Amino acid sequence: MAGPGAGCGRGDRAGRWRSGLPGCSAPAPAAAPGPPGQSPAAMSGAPGSRRPAFPGLPGERVLEEAAGARQRCGEGDGSVPGTLLCTDRRVAFLPAQAPGSRAFLHSEYDVALPCIRKLVAASSFAKPKVLTAASPLKFIPEELAVFCRDFRLLRFHFHENGLAPQAFRVANAIAQAREAAAWLGDTGEGHDGWSCPAEAPLEEEEEEEGSAATLLFESLHDWEKELERLGATGWRVSAVNERFDMAPSLPRYLWVPSGLLDHDLKRIFAHFEERRVPRLCWHHPGGSDLLRAASFHAASEPGSEDVRCLEALLLGGRGPCVLADTAELPTLADIQLAHLKLRALCLPGAAAEEKWLSALEGTRWLDHVRICLRKAAEVASLLAGRRCSVLLQEPSDRDLNCLVASLVQLLGDPHARTLPGFQSLVQREWVAAGHPFPRRLGLLRRDSPREEAPVFLLFLDCTWQLVRQFPAAFGFTEAYLLALHDSSFAPYFSTFLFSCQRQRGRGSPHPPHSQTYTPVTGWRDPAAGVPRVGSAACGLPAVWAWGLRYSRQQRARFRNPAGAAGTVGPRSAADPQTPGRPDDSWPGAGNVFVLTKGTLSPQPFPWRSGRPPPRLSRWAPSLESLGERGGGPGGNRPPAPTPGVLLPCAAGPSVRLWRRCYLRGLPEAQRGRFAPSPAGLAEELTLLQDRLSAWQAAGPRTEPAGSPLAPSR
């Protein structure tokens, strides 16, 4: 059989995915892939091997490899030579001249099998074919395109120098391994614990002076430490759910009022969906509290004692309580549909250039970003302007509540805008709070596609909008958010692999110790003082171990040296709104209000009948009035927000597309992607030298007389 390049022009293999010419015969039976799987020792590179050592995970097997493949860097002939490998967990590319990074998992050259959305093989003699386990390849591929769920597009080219059998086998192996990635279970079982081996140590990174460690919130110590930082004197850490018998999806420990006993707290669980009761998630230094809970159970019939306990939980002498539900936010189905449309639009050739902006507006993704930012700004302004308790309510309390609670703290807490503070925020409001990452990100194939909705990716987009509008207020950069976005699809870490804390700790005979991560010592148990690399709960490291995937140079771009750092301090004595008593501008302390579309309206306390819901209050403030100064006791407007609260602009032009994330699959966006590597620099230098030589050989160009480019006399 002729080689894969016989009879075809090189221009047809430049990645334009045209329909090839007919007449390509199927490969001989001898070219079929052999028994999958190689010895794990093959990962280290056999003596005399043409590829560098491959630092595989413990138990990871190399199924097939194609030495001499080239990864394309965009349009034209720019490419990087190396070896394409398919393992039972990922697709990896090893450049011939490996970069100086000693990262255990190369972020630029690896893609996890669950992250592969579509696999397309192309040849000059056949139409491009989408590869699946049920529809394997039947021709020799010349190019292989890997469409990733994180908007990446990896393109590999196989030239004529004897790569036909290897290209055929590795393409089929990737299609088979993608379907057979059954080790990604959501039960917490079947995950062999692993740590960074001695031959591939974590790169040490100097810890910034004064930077705090990332709290995992798996222990009582972590919750007490954060509560002390917030200065919430009227709250305590409750261990009522330590065995997960009260609410399986809630964390072990909850922040509840100091005056509420656990015996009384247990009376409230049955009256909320999934038994997710109200609990504190942030305390403003002015005295306001942000709580979150699921919706009230429709069939619950609380007694008078239950209502008393709920009043103590929501009110407790801390001022009025404002209920803010998520009815105004996009539904999970809306988020998923918008994300699918956005991903389809960002593919090469998806829409004509003159219709691209209107197609982007039709996805409604940016509309969802605007709505979430407005909602968070409303809540943050209310917490800063009035002393009250705001209760975020969602039917499940596991999706949009995570998003709004996190955005509110980014707007009002400077500590959350630092890198360790942001990581602790994600750990508390997403990981410990029970966000179902595997189902929402589509990491589990046996789940229904209707359960997929990238709420966490929408939160990262909203965070990027804040970083873009307030670059000096954040201690991390766009590069960090992009790394976190991509890592959410990498099933090597415990952070996004489980749906709740109970599931993450299943199979562990001992309760987890207090663990923190620092760039120098890795995972550390303060009690024992022994450095740790992985999580004690499931044996897998958390995603915050960035040294496993990113080099020191890449991690240096995560931090913003000009970003503000610090924590929210106590209010000054000159502040007229001092903690200790409710704001007099409220028309009656102890009332319950509803925040809807930027307006406040009073309503009866839940389950108290006998009074019809009153009409909208005349003094109900809007979002615009929340930012205005004025209003005193009995005034029509609340006081202005305190300094330090970020109020983003959610108008149309101010919310932009995250181009570096969503458009990186386009060929023109991939130019210079491998510039930091020596191989990429050598390739670009060769191309520039060739173009310069061709230009010099053609001689200087003479413009005709009268041309705008002609030299003037």
XYZ file of C-alpha atoms in Angstrom:
713
model
C 0.000 0.000 0.000
C 1.236 3.434 -0.840
C 2.245 5.701 1.984
C -0.225 8.130 3.436
C 1.208 11.007 1.457
C 1.259 9.334 -1.961
C -0.633 11.217 -4.644
C -1.689 14.157 -2.477
C -0.463 17.702 -2.393
C 0.965 19.114 0.804
C -1.531 21.940 0.625
C -4.394 19.503 1.188
C -2.866 18.460 4.494
C -2.608 21.949 5.966
C -5.486 21.404 8.347
C -8.323 22.775 6.211
C -10.414 19.574 6.525
C -11.522 19.242 2.933
C -13.215 16.236 1.445
C -10.500 14.001 0.057
C -10.404 12.222 -3.280
C -12.100 8.818 -3.536
C -10.201 5.629 -4.000
C -8.479 5.147 -0.644
C -8.412 1.453 0.167
C -8.758 0.064 3.645
C -5.562 -0.904 5.423
C -4.384 -4.437 5.398
C -5.457 -6.643 8.305
C -1.905 -6.607 9.556
C -2.258 -2.891 10.249
C -5.072 -3.418 12.722
C -4.204 -2.441 16.276
C -2.756 -5.202 18.309
C -3.471 -6.043 21.917
C -3.771 -2.765 23.793
C -1.564 -2.024 26.734
C 2.103 -1.844 27.355
C 4.134 -2.376 30.426
C 4.207 0.635 32.730
C 7.960 0.476 32.393
C 7.522 1.734 28.840
C 6.608 5.113 30.246
C 10.127 5.798 31.356
C 11.448 5.308 27.841
C 13.423 2.242 26.884
C 17.154 2.512 26.191
C 17.657 3.754 22.660
C 14.102 5.084 22.461
C 13.634 8.145 20.272
C 11.258 9.849 22.685
C 11.954 11.350 26.105
C 10.761 9.729 29.305
C 7.016 9.871 29.897
C 6.152 10.454 33.573
C 3.003 8.356 33.742
C 0.622 8.039 36.656
C 0.851 4.916 38.813
C -1.079 2.187 37.037
C -1.287 4.155 33.793
C -0.601 2.099 30.657
C 0.581 3.299 27.249
C -1.744 1.745 24.674
C -0.219 3.061 21.449
C 2.303 5.656 20.349
C 3.351 7.324 17.109
C 6.921 8.586 17.115
C 7.632 11.312 14.587
C 4.199 12.920 14.682
C 3.959 16.693 14.558
C 1.576 18.960 16.427
C 0.405 21.913 14.378
C 0.573 25.404 15.842
C -1.979 27.090 13.596
C -2.257 27.922 9.943
C 0.611 27.173 7.627
C 3.405 24.672 8.128
C 4.296 25.619 11.705
C 4.457 22.484 13.840
C 6.337 20.839 16.680
C 7.850 17.350 16.198
C 7.460 14.738 18.883
C 5.696 11.526 19.915
C 1.933 11.129 20.228
C 0.891 8.673 22.951
C -2.451 7.205 23.920
C -2.778 5.849 27.451
C -5.764 4.480 29.314
C -6.236 7.907 30.947
C -5.129 10.611 28.520
C -3.690 11.610 25.176
C -0.194 13.027 25.565
C 2.282 14.606 23.199
C 5.996 14.563 24.020
C 7.964 17.163 22.040
C 11.258 15.953 20.631
C 12.963 18.780 22.466
C 11.155 18.653 25.790
C 10.702 22.062 27.456
C 12.612 22.863 30.574
C 9.565 22.248 32.765
C 9.602 19.187 35.027
C 5.833 19.307 35.522
C 4.358 15.900 36.210
C 1.348 16.484 33.952
C 2.126 18.762 31.008
C -0.773 21.185 30.697
C -0.025 22.217 27.095
C 0.484 18.754 25.634
C -2.005 16.569 27.561
C -5.740 16.084 27.290
C -7.664 13.758 29.589
C -9.912 11.226 27.887
C -13.158 12.637 29.396
C -12.161 16.056 28.069
C -12.233 14.835 24.448
C -15.502 15.914 22.867
C -14.874 14.786 19.296
C -12.125 12.977 17.397
C -11.791 13.595 13.642
C -9.370 11.885 11.240
C -8.630 13.321 7.793
C -6.903 12.071 4.678
C -6.385 13.279 1.116
C -8.219 10.220 -0.195
C -11.308 10.200 2.070
C -13.741 12.507 3.757
C -12.999 13.541 7.348
C -14.374 10.922 9.711
C -15.569 11.258 13.284
C -14.047 8.373 15.223
C -15.931 6.456 17.881
C -15.511 3.046 19.458
C -18.389 1.703 17.346
C -17.122 3.332 14.142
C -13.361 2.810 13.971
C -11.014 4.175 11.363
C -10.817 2.432 7.969
C -8.170 4.499 6.208
C -4.683 5.756 6.912
C -5.016 9.176 8.594
C -2.789 12.042 7.639
C -4.143 14.392 10.278
C -5.927 13.864 13.564
C -7.948 16.629 15.224
C -8.873 16.386 18.911
C -11.741 18.722 19.813
C -11.650 19.287 23.577
C -14.446 20.270 25.913
C -12.299 23.139 27.229
C -12.354 24.804 23.768
C -8.902 23.569 22.802
C -8.251 22.092 19.367
C -5.189 19.842 19.097
C -4.112 18.908 15.572
C -1.541 16.217 14.828
C 0.024 15.515 11.448
C 1.585 12.213 10.347
C 4.070 12.563 7.496
C 5.077 9.907 4.967
C 8.167 8.525 6.661
C 6.786 5.146 7.689
C 4.147 6.503 10.083
C 1.133 4.880 8.377
C 0.758 1.851 10.733
C 1.450 3.929 13.836
C -1.002 6.650 12.807
C -3.730 4.087 12.165
C -3.214 2.306 15.464
C -2.936 5.398 17.661
C -6.072 6.967 16.138
C -8.146 3.844 16.785
C -6.629 3.457 20.247
C -7.714 6.980 21.231
C -11.264 6.292 20.039
C -11.430 3.035 21.994
C -9.805 4.426 25.153
C -12.154 7.417 25.189
C -15.162 5.122 25.384
C -13.523 2.773 27.876
C -12.594 5.433 30.424
C -14.754 3.753 33.070
C -12.373 4.570 35.914
C -14.068 7.971 36.285
C -16.788 6.819 38.665
C -18.683 9.190 40.921
C -18.814 6.741 43.807
C -15.362 7.484 45.101
C -14.371 3.857 44.549
C -11.813 2.558 42.123
C -9.510 5.570 42.391
C -6.074 4.381 43.286
C -4.305 6.929 45.394
C -1.224 8.338 43.792
C 1.344 10.948 44.538
C 4.133 12.583 42.659
C 6.942 10.018 42.309
C 10.474 10.715 43.317
C 11.721 10.901 39.743
C 9.295 13.745 38.964
C 9.191 15.932 42.059
C 7.030 18.964 42.427
C 8.830 22.136 41.492
C 9.309 24.207 44.584
C 8.011 27.716 44.505
C 8.865 30.457 46.896
C 5.876 31.405 49.003
C 4.916 35.023 48.854
C 5.528 36.926 52.033
C 2.334 37.154 54.071
C 0.341 34.843 51.818
C -2.054 32.515 53.598
C -2.476 28.835 52.919
C -5.435 27.430 51.030
C -8.000 25.964 53.413
C -9.700 22.731 52.327
C -12.526 22.943 54.929
C -12.317 19.251 55.705
C -11.697 19.758 59.420
C -13.033 21.687 62.366
C -9.816 23.689 62.523
C -10.295 25.081 59.004
C -13.845 26.273 59.704
C -12.869 27.872 63.013
C -9.897 29.613 61.447
C -11.967 31.163 58.671
C -14.750 32.186 61.065
C -12.179 33.943 63.222
C -10.829 35.774 60.175
C -14.320 36.997 59.296
C -14.842 38.331 62.817
C -18.327 36.822 63.095
C -18.616 36.909 66.876
C -22.265 35.885 66.919
C -21.648 32.612 65.088
C -20.100 29.258 65.938
C -19.024 26.067 64.178
C -21.547 23.242 64.597
C -20.650 19.568 64.185
C -24.277 18.504 63.931
C -23.616 16.965 60.490
C -20.251 15.402 61.324
C -21.494 11.923 60.320
C -23.516 13.255 57.362
C -26.666 11.811 58.939
C -28.566 15.117 58.971
C -27.831 16.186 55.356
C -25.628 13.898 53.202
C -24.770 16.607 50.671
C -23.786 19.262 53.250
C -20.262 19.525 54.704
C -19.329 18.089 58.087
C -19.356 21.454 59.813
C -21.737 24.406 59.543
C -21.699 28.012 60.707
C -24.792 28.640 62.854
C -25.786 31.316 65.431
C -24.085 30.972 68.796
C -27.396 31.068 70.639
C -28.896 28.167 68.668
C -28.229 24.737 70.137
C -27.672 21.698 67.954
C -30.760 20.119 69.492
C -32.878 23.006 68.187
C -31.033 23.069 64.873
C -32.013 19.463 64.161
C -35.681 20.463 64.149
C -35.156 22.581 61.007
C -33.482 20.116 58.620
C -36.697 18.351 57.574
C -38.333 21.608 56.428
C -35.858 22.288 53.564
C -35.250 20.502 50.277
C -32.477 17.890 50.537
C -32.352 18.907 54.237
C -30.035 21.797 53.341
C -30.769 24.273 56.130
C -29.765 27.953 56.200
C -26.190 28.524 57.366
C -23.693 31.357 57.242
C -21.329 31.611 54.289
C -19.932 35.157 54.760
C -19.973 37.900 57.398
C -19.592 41.524 56.365
C -17.501 43.661 58.747
C -20.438 46.063 59.063
C -22.550 43.385 60.711
C -24.474 41.985 57.744
C -24.565 38.252 57.134
C -24.861 36.246 53.936
C -26.637 32.906 54.314
C -27.593 30.216 51.838
C -30.157 27.423 51.907
C -32.392 25.275 49.738
C -36.046 26.073 49.151
C -38.626 25.468 51.841
C -40.073 21.981 51.649
C -43.533 22.217 50.122
C -45.003 19.433 52.264
C -43.530 20.539 55.587
C -45.860 21.448 58.428
C -43.687 22.985 61.151
C -44.916 23.457 64.642
C -44.572 26.541 66.740
C -41.265 25.355 68.195
C -39.871 24.765 64.700
C -40.840 28.281 63.655
C -39.152 29.670 66.751
C -35.911 27.878 65.882
C -36.077 29.132 62.301
C -36.601 32.690 63.515
C -33.547 32.355 65.741
C -31.547 31.081 62.752
C -32.616 33.734 60.243
C -33.096 36.722 62.527
C -31.584 36.239 65.980
C -31.549 39.960 66.776
C -29.264 40.702 63.818
C -31.771 42.853 61.946
C -34.163 42.130 59.090
C -33.821 39.087 56.823
C -33.927 39.468 53.042
C -34.815 36.431 50.928
C -33.034 36.444 47.556
C -34.000 33.537 45.349
C -32.519 32.523 42.002
C -35.715 32.794 39.948
C -34.229 35.708 37.974
C -31.085 33.766 37.049
C -30.805 31.441 34.041
C -31.848 27.860 34.601
C -29.476 24.933 34.292
C -30.982 24.104 30.909
C -30.415 27.692 29.740
C -26.770 27.585 30.822
C -26.139 24.274 29.094
C -27.826 25.362 25.854
C -25.909 28.640 25.766
C -22.611 26.843 26.403
C -23.269 24.353 23.603
C -24.070 27.161 21.177
C -20.963 29.071 22.237
C -18.746 26.023 21.773
C -20.190 25.365 18.320
C -19.708 29.000 17.336
C -16.040 29.003 18.351
C -15.133 26.180 15.959
C -13.221 27.010 12.762
C -15.604 28.091 10.006
C -18.705 27.925 12.197
C -20.125 31.260 11.023
C -19.327 33.900 8.459
C -17.321 36.822 9.719
C -20.057 39.359 9.024
C -22.609 37.266 10.983
C -20.358 36.181 13.828
C -21.301 38.896 16.329
C -25.016 38.366 15.827
C -24.480 34.623 16.238
C -22.595 35.309 19.468
C -25.515 37.352 20.748
C -27.823 34.491 19.811
C -26.017 32.115 22.148
C -27.156 34.267 25.135
C -24.016 33.289 27.053
C -23.025 36.906 27.646
C -26.606 37.666 28.730
C -26.300 35.020 31.427
C -23.013 36.576 32.564
C -24.675 39.997 32.820
C -27.602 38.659 34.851
C -25.320 36.907 37.325
C -23.167 40.001 37.788
C -26.226 42.187 38.366
C -27.644 39.798 40.940
C -24.363 39.619 42.823
C -24.025 43.413 42.758
C -27.530 43.782 44.215
C -26.767 41.463 47.115
C -23.312 42.926 47.758
C -24.696 46.472 47.786
C -27.459 45.471 50.173
C -25.022 43.818 52.584
C -22.711 46.826 52.512
C -25.429 49.479 52.769
C -27.666 48.015 55.459
C -27.114 45.764 58.430
C -29.241 42.728 57.671
C -29.168 39.037 56.845
C -29.506 38.012 53.203
C -30.592 34.432 52.567
C -29.801 33.023 49.113
C -32.392 30.424 48.206
C -32.298 27.882 45.399
C -34.353 24.686 45.066
C -31.265 22.491 45.470
C -28.769 24.992 46.975
C -26.016 23.277 44.980
C -25.665 25.266 41.752
C -26.631 28.918 41.395
C -26.298 29.556 45.119
C -22.634 28.583 44.793
C -22.221 31.074 41.958
C -23.972 34.043 43.597
C -22.417 33.477 47.041
C -18.932 33.356 45.505
C -19.453 36.469 43.379
C -20.811 38.435 46.343
C -17.697 37.638 48.356
C -15.452 38.592 45.436
C -17.189 41.959 45.338
C -17.093 42.598 49.086
C -14.121 40.695 50.564
C -10.595 41.752 49.498
C -9.209 38.503 50.917
C -11.294 36.506 48.431
C -9.578 38.445 45.645
C -6.150 37.109 46.592
C -4.966 33.831 45.111
C -5.072 31.742 48.329
C -8.302 33.457 49.347
C -9.933 32.660 46.023
C -8.893 29.020 46.277
C -10.309 28.817 49.794
C -13.505 30.418 48.509
C -13.900 27.730 45.818
C -13.199 25.032 48.390
C -15.879 26.328 50.774
C -18.665 27.520 48.471
C -18.319 24.869 45.740
C -16.385 21.793 46.858
C -17.479 21.555 50.497
C -20.969 22.899 49.748
C -21.675 19.913 47.510
C -21.702 21.207 43.935
C -22.086 18.114 41.694
C -19.029 18.724 39.533
C -19.018 15.329 37.731
C -22.620 15.665 36.556
C -22.488 19.356 35.707
C -19.212 19.066 33.770
C -20.235 15.853 32.013
C -17.357 13.775 33.378
C -19.596 10.726 33.871
C -20.901 9.145 30.716
C -23.614 7.152 32.412
C -25.346 10.290 33.665
C -28.127 11.892 31.674
C -26.986 14.710 29.369
C -29.816 16.794 30.828
C -27.894 17.000 34.110
C -24.934 18.684 32.424
C -24.696 22.440 32.984
C -21.309 24.198 33.354
C -22.297 26.485 36.246
C -18.715 26.578 37.526
C -17.423 27.657 34.111
C -20.023 30.437 34.093
C -18.654 31.541 37.470
C -15.119 31.616 36.070
C -16.325 33.764 33.176
C -17.980 36.180 35.625
C -14.750 36.271 37.637
C -12.776 37.059 34.480
C -15.126 39.976 33.798
C -14.340 41.326 37.278
C -10.596 40.836 36.789
C -10.802 42.689 33.480
C -12.790 45.602 34.946
C -10.789 45.820 38.208
C -7.302 44.470 37.405
C -5.617 46.161 40.388
C -8.094 44.675 42.876
C -7.182 41.022 42.242
C -4.068 39.112 43.206
C -4.445 36.605 40.353
C -4.528 36.939 36.590
C -6.347 35.692 33.526
C -3.723 32.973 33.120
C -4.712 31.563 36.510
C -8.416 31.524 35.651
C -7.632 29.819 32.358
C -5.600 27.153 34.166
C -8.470 26.556 36.606
C -10.919 26.367 33.696
C -8.853 23.680 31.968
C -8.141 21.780 35.177
C -11.862 21.299 35.819
C -11.836 18.688 33.024
C -8.682 16.925 34.255
C -9.759 13.917 36.367
C -6.431 13.636 38.155
C -7.533 15.668 41.175
C -10.083 15.196 43.918
C -11.484 18.720 43.626
C -13.785 18.147 40.649
C -14.135 14.377 40.833
C -16.776 14.119 43.569
C -20.187 15.634 44.251
C -19.979 16.238 47.992
C -17.723 15.902 51.006
C -19.323 12.622 52.095
C -18.619 11.076 48.718
C -15.062 12.373 48.701
C -14.303 10.818 52.080
C -15.968 7.468 51.435
C -13.604 4.578 51.992
C -11.358 6.511 54.360
C -11.246 4.714 57.740
C -10.266 7.852 59.622
C -11.761 11.355 59.565
C -9.625 13.761 57.529
C -7.148 15.921 59.366
C -6.816 19.625 58.880
C -4.878 20.045 55.661
C -3.548 23.128 53.994
C -1.601 23.623 50.788
C 1.355 25.954 50.434
C 3.626 26.225 47.394
C 6.657 25.202 49.456
C 5.497 22.278 51.585
C 2.540 20.997 49.556
C -0.206 19.402 51.626
C 0.519 19.812 55.305
C -1.105 18.409 58.444
C -0.619 21.072 61.138
C -1.010 18.504 63.900
C 1.656 16.124 62.670
C 3.815 18.575 60.769
C 4.419 16.028 57.990
C 4.311 17.317 54.389
C 1.595 15.725 52.275
C 1.122 15.639 48.519
C -2.337 14.095 48.266
C -5.614 14.317 50.093
C -6.130 12.006 53.017
C -9.794 11.529 52.138
C -9.451 9.891 48.720
C -5.730 9.607 48.008
C -5.832 12.130 45.148
C -4.251 15.590 45.243
C -6.370 18.715 45.002
C -6.244 20.899 41.945
C -4.345 23.567 43.906
C -1.147 21.505 43.543
C -0.300 23.519 40.450
C 3.249 22.170 40.312
C 1.876 18.875 38.974
C 0.714 20.466 35.725
C 2.407 23.821 35.343
C 6.020 24.881 35.307
C 7.489 27.533 37.557
C 7.389 30.053 34.710
C 3.721 29.323 34.093
C 2.844 29.565 37.767
C 4.643 32.890 38.009
C 2.060 34.285 35.562
C -0.761 33.254 37.904
C -0.051 36.055 40.392
C -0.710 39.724 39.782
C 2.169 41.671 41.351
C 0.137 44.894 41.201
C -2.960 43.333 42.736
C -4.183 44.418 46.146
C -3.792 41.964 49.012
C -5.339 41.923 52.444
C -8.417 41.041 54.385
C -11.497 42.951 55.345
C -10.690 44.789 58.537
C -13.047 46.081 61.219
C -15.074 49.152 60.579
C -13.729 52.480 61.675
C -15.217 54.221 64.669
C -16.393 57.026 62.422
C -18.777 54.734 60.608
C -22.288 55.700 61.749
C -23.581 52.201 61.032
C -21.847 50.423 63.892
C -22.360 46.750 64.588
C -24.571 46.064 67.529
C -27.985 47.346 66.484
C -30.074 47.224 63.309
C -30.056 50.095 60.861
C -32.765 52.608 61.778
C -33.689 53.095 58.128
C -35.432 49.717 58.127
C -39.171 50.149 58.779
C -39.157 47.649 61.636
C -36.461 45.307 62.839
C -37.256 41.618 62.693
C -39.207 41.792 59.420
C -38.666 39.572 56.392
C -38.258 41.057 52.920
C -37.916 39.661 49.407
C -35.337 40.967 46.931
C -36.752 40.767 43.404
C -35.326 42.576 40.385
C -33.518 45.099 42.538
C -36.504 45.966 44.731
C -37.351 45.020 48.315
C -40.846 44.056 49.370
C -41.886 42.917 52.879
C -43.640 39.629 53.404
C -44.810 37.538 56.366
C -42.408 35.212 58.040
C -42.405 31.769 56.371
C -45.206 29.463 57.599
C -46.958 32.256 59.522
C -50.470 32.557 58.123
C -53.284 34.934 58.857
C -51.747 37.913 57.040
C -51.912 38.317 53.253
C -48.632 39.241 51.532
C -48.456 43.044 51.520
C -48.063 45.013 48.338
C -44.726 46.311 47.147
C -43.340 48.844 49.569
C -43.099 52.399 48.300
C -39.631 52.829 49.728
C -38.331 49.674 48.035
C -34.841 50.539 46.708
C -33.668 49.636 43.240
C -30.199 48.596 42.141
C -29.457 52.069 40.844
C -30.530 53.716 44.113
C -28.359 51.317 46.105
C -25.333 53.093 44.705
C -26.625 56.580 45.419
C -25.896 58.479 48.603
C -28.720 59.536 50.799
C -31.427 58.202 53.002
C -31.410 58.239 56.755
C -33.911 57.067 59.302
C -37.146 56.730 57.398
C -35.492 57.729 54.108
C -36.431 56.316 50.745
C -32.911 55.182 49.815
C -30.325 53.117 51.649
C -26.924 54.549 52.468
C -24.157 54.255 49.912
C -22.071 51.066 49.856
C -18.972 51.058 52.008
C -15.577 51.533 50.406
C -13.949 48.351 49.169
C -17.070 46.905 47.493
C -16.628 46.421 43.761
C -19.682 47.327 41.685
C -19.120 46.001 38.154
C -20.734 47.459 35.079
C -23.017 44.858 33.516
C -24.075 46.928 30.511
C -23.787 45.430 27.059
C -20.383 46.775 25.929
C -18.801 46.209 29.347
C -19.341 42.425 29.311
C -17.021 40.958 26.704
C -16.209 37.570 25.295
C -13.381 35.708 27.008
C -11.426 35.423 23.783
C -8.327 33.794 25.209
C -10.460 30.925 26.516
C -13.165 30.432 23.896
C -11.353 31.333 20.674
C -8.096 29.446 21.219
C -9.285 26.577 19.027
C -9.182 28.794 15.947
C -6.005 28.404 13.847
C -5.224 32.122 13.915
C -5.480 32.118 17.721
C -2.936 29.309 18.061
C -0.042 31.245 16.582
C 2.811 31.415 19.025
C 1.141 28.966 21.402
C 4.360 27.000 21.834
C 6.647 30.012 21.829
C 7.999 29.430 25.383
C 9.406 26.041 24.346
C 12.762 25.719 22.551
C 11.149 23.604 19.840
C 8.539 26.264 19.164
C 11.133 29.018 18.998
C 13.264 26.955 16.612
C 10.273 26.305 14.352
C 9.307 29.966 14.242
C 12.905 31.023 13.647
C 13.180 28.611 10.708
C 9.968 29.942 9.183
C 11.138 33.536 9.534
C 14.504 32.704 7.975
C 12.829 30.980 5.030
C 10.529 33.926 4.430
C 13.410 36.382 4.719
C 15.488 34.373 2.226
C 12.585 34.229 -0.217
C 12.042 37.977 0.107
C 15.724 38.742 -0.455
C 15.855 36.444 -3.494
C 12.884 38.249 -5.053
C 14.645 41.570 -4.673
C 13.203 44.884 -3.560
C 9.670 45.519 -4.726
C 9.141 48.587 -6.944
C 5.789 50.286 -6.673
C 4.293 51.821 -9.810
C 4.238 55.574 -10.154
C 1.249 57.142 -8.528
C 0.814 54.330 -6.045
C 0.198 55.329 -2.417
C 3.162 53.161 -1.470
C 5.491 54.702 -4.015
C 8.269 56.858 -2.522
C 7.635 60.574 -2.654
C 10.044 62.860 -4.381
